[in-house]
Amino acid sequence: MSPTVHEIQNAIRAATGRFEREVDASFTKEELQAICAALGVAVDDAERPSTTRMRRRIRAQVGIAESPEVADDSTFRKADLEAIADAVGASVES
């Protein structure tokens, strides 16, 4: 049986030093920043980086999109999460 989106998200949270969540929830801004840090993605904007900008940069970094400019900025789909989990070295139980 393949892991659920929630299980993949929690594996990514654990791999990036964040707490797992009991309920299904999209990534918070702080969790996206932790993913960016784990991937070596620069988020050194003058202000706090936006969630959409971080999602675009993450997608480009893990190869889902060719560049942040052409990347989708919506919440991550299961295939996106699987690519991110691989990139951050998350262990996903199936």
mmCIF file of C-alpha atoms in Angstrom, residues 25-93:
data_model
loop_
_atom_site.group_PDB
_atom_site.id
_atom_site.type_symbol
_atom_site.label_atom_id
_atom_site.label_comp_id
_atom_site.label_asym_id
_atom_site.label_seq_id
_atom_site.Cartn_x
_atom_site.Cartn_y
_atom_site.Cartn_z
ATOM 1 C CA ALA A 25 -2.630 19.991 6.934
ATOM 2 C CA SER A 26 -0.673 21.750 4.222
ATOM 3 C CA PHE A 27 2.778 23.063 5.057
ATOM 4 C CA THR A 28 3.036 26.231 7.118
ATOM 5 C CA LYS A 29 5.332 29.063 6.079
ATOM 6 C CA GLU A 30 7.853 27.920 8.694
ATOM 7 C CA GLU A 31 7.739 24.345 7.384
ATOM 8 C CA LEU A 32 8.291 25.590 3.817
ATOM 9 C CA GLN A 33 11.288 27.590 5.075
ATOM 10 C CA ALA A 34 12.666 24.415 6.714
ATOM 11 C CA ILE A 35 12.252 22.521 3.420
ATOM 12 C CA CYS A 36 14.023 25.339 1.571
ATOM 13 C CA ALA A 37 16.869 25.222 4.095
ATOM 14 C CA ALA A 38 17.201 21.438 3.751
ATOM 15 C CA LEU A 39 17.355 21.778 -0.037
ATOM 16 C CA GLY A 40 19.767 24.707 0.030
ATOM 17 C CA VAL A 41 17.204 27.007 -1.586
ATOM 18 C CA ALA A 42 17.882 30.680 -0.898
ATOM 19 C CA VAL A 43 14.968 32.492 0.736
ATOM 20 C CA ASP A 44 16.876 35.604 1.670
ATOM 21 C CA ASP A 45 14.173 38.050 0.622
ATOM 22 C CA ALA A 46 14.163 41.375 2.448
ATOM 23 C CA GLU A 47 10.780 40.486 3.891
ATOM 24 C CA ARG A 48 9.595 37.048 4.891
ATOM 25 C CA PRO A 49 9.328 35.033 1.691
ATOM 26 C CA SER A 50 5.847 34.274 0.450
ATOM 27 C CA THR A 51 4.553 30.709 0.505
ATOM 28 C CA THR A 52 3.923 30.811 -3.249
ATOM 29 C CA ARG A 53 7.513 31.920 -3.954
ATOM 30 C CA MET A 54 8.897 29.169 -1.705
ATOM 31 C CA ARG A 55 6.714 26.519 -3.388
ATOM 32 C CA ARG A 56 7.991 27.647 -6.796
ATOM 33 C CA ARG A 57 11.615 27.550 -5.658
ATOM 34 C CA ILE A 58 11.168 24.107 -4.081
ATOM 35 C CA ARG A 59 9.577 22.735 -7.273
ATOM 36 C CA ALA A 60 12.460 24.071 -9.358
ATOM 37 C CA GLN A 61 15.091 22.747 -6.917
ATOM 38 C CA VAL A 62 13.751 19.168 -6.935
ATOM 39 C CA GLY A 63 13.254 19.112 -10.714
ATOM 40 C CA ILE A 64 9.463 19.356 -10.876
ATOM 41 C CA ALA A 65 9.778 22.603 -12.857
ATOM 42 C CA GLU A 66 12.551 24.007 -15.041
ATOM 43 C CA SER A 67 12.731 27.261 -13.080
ATOM 44 C CA PRO A 68 10.914 29.115 -10.294
ATOM 45 C CA GLU A 69 9.448 31.468 -12.896
ATOM 46 C CA VAL A 70 7.554 28.677 -14.686
ATOM 47 C CA ALA A 71 6.767 26.580 -11.592
ATOM 48 C CA ASP A 72 3.263 26.113 -10.261
ATOM 49 C CA ASP A 73 2.637 27.935 -6.986
ATOM 50 C CA SER A 74 -0.316 25.881 -5.757
ATOM 51 C CA THR A 75 -0.174 23.460 -2.834
ATOM 52 C CA PHE A 76 1.882 20.357 -3.442
ATOM 53 C CA ARG A 77 0.312 17.285 -5.028
ATOM 54 C CA LYS A 78 1.278 13.741 -4.049
ATOM 55 C CA ALA A 79 3.820 13.399 -6.883
ATOM 56 C CA ASP A 80 5.388 16.723 -5.812
ATOM 57 C CA LEU A 81 5.587 15.536 -2.204
ATOM 58 C CA GLU A 82 7.224 12.272 -3.260
ATOM 59 C CA ALA A 83 9.918 14.198 -5.187
ATOM 60 C CA ILE A 84 10.465 16.553 -2.239
ATOM 61 C CA ALA A 85 10.652 13.622 0.198
ATOM 62 C CA ASP A 86 13.347 12.003 -1.960
ATOM 63 C CA ALA A 87 15.266 15.272 -2.179
ATOM 64 C CA VAL A 88 15.318 15.863 1.585
ATOM 65 C CA GLY A 89 16.033 12.212 2.393
ATOM 66 C CA ALA A 90 12.712 11.580 4.099
ATOM 67 C CA SER A 91 11.885 8.014 5.037
ATOM 68 C CA VAL A 92 8.298 7.302 4.052
ATOM 69 C CA GLU A 93 6.696 4.218 5.542
#
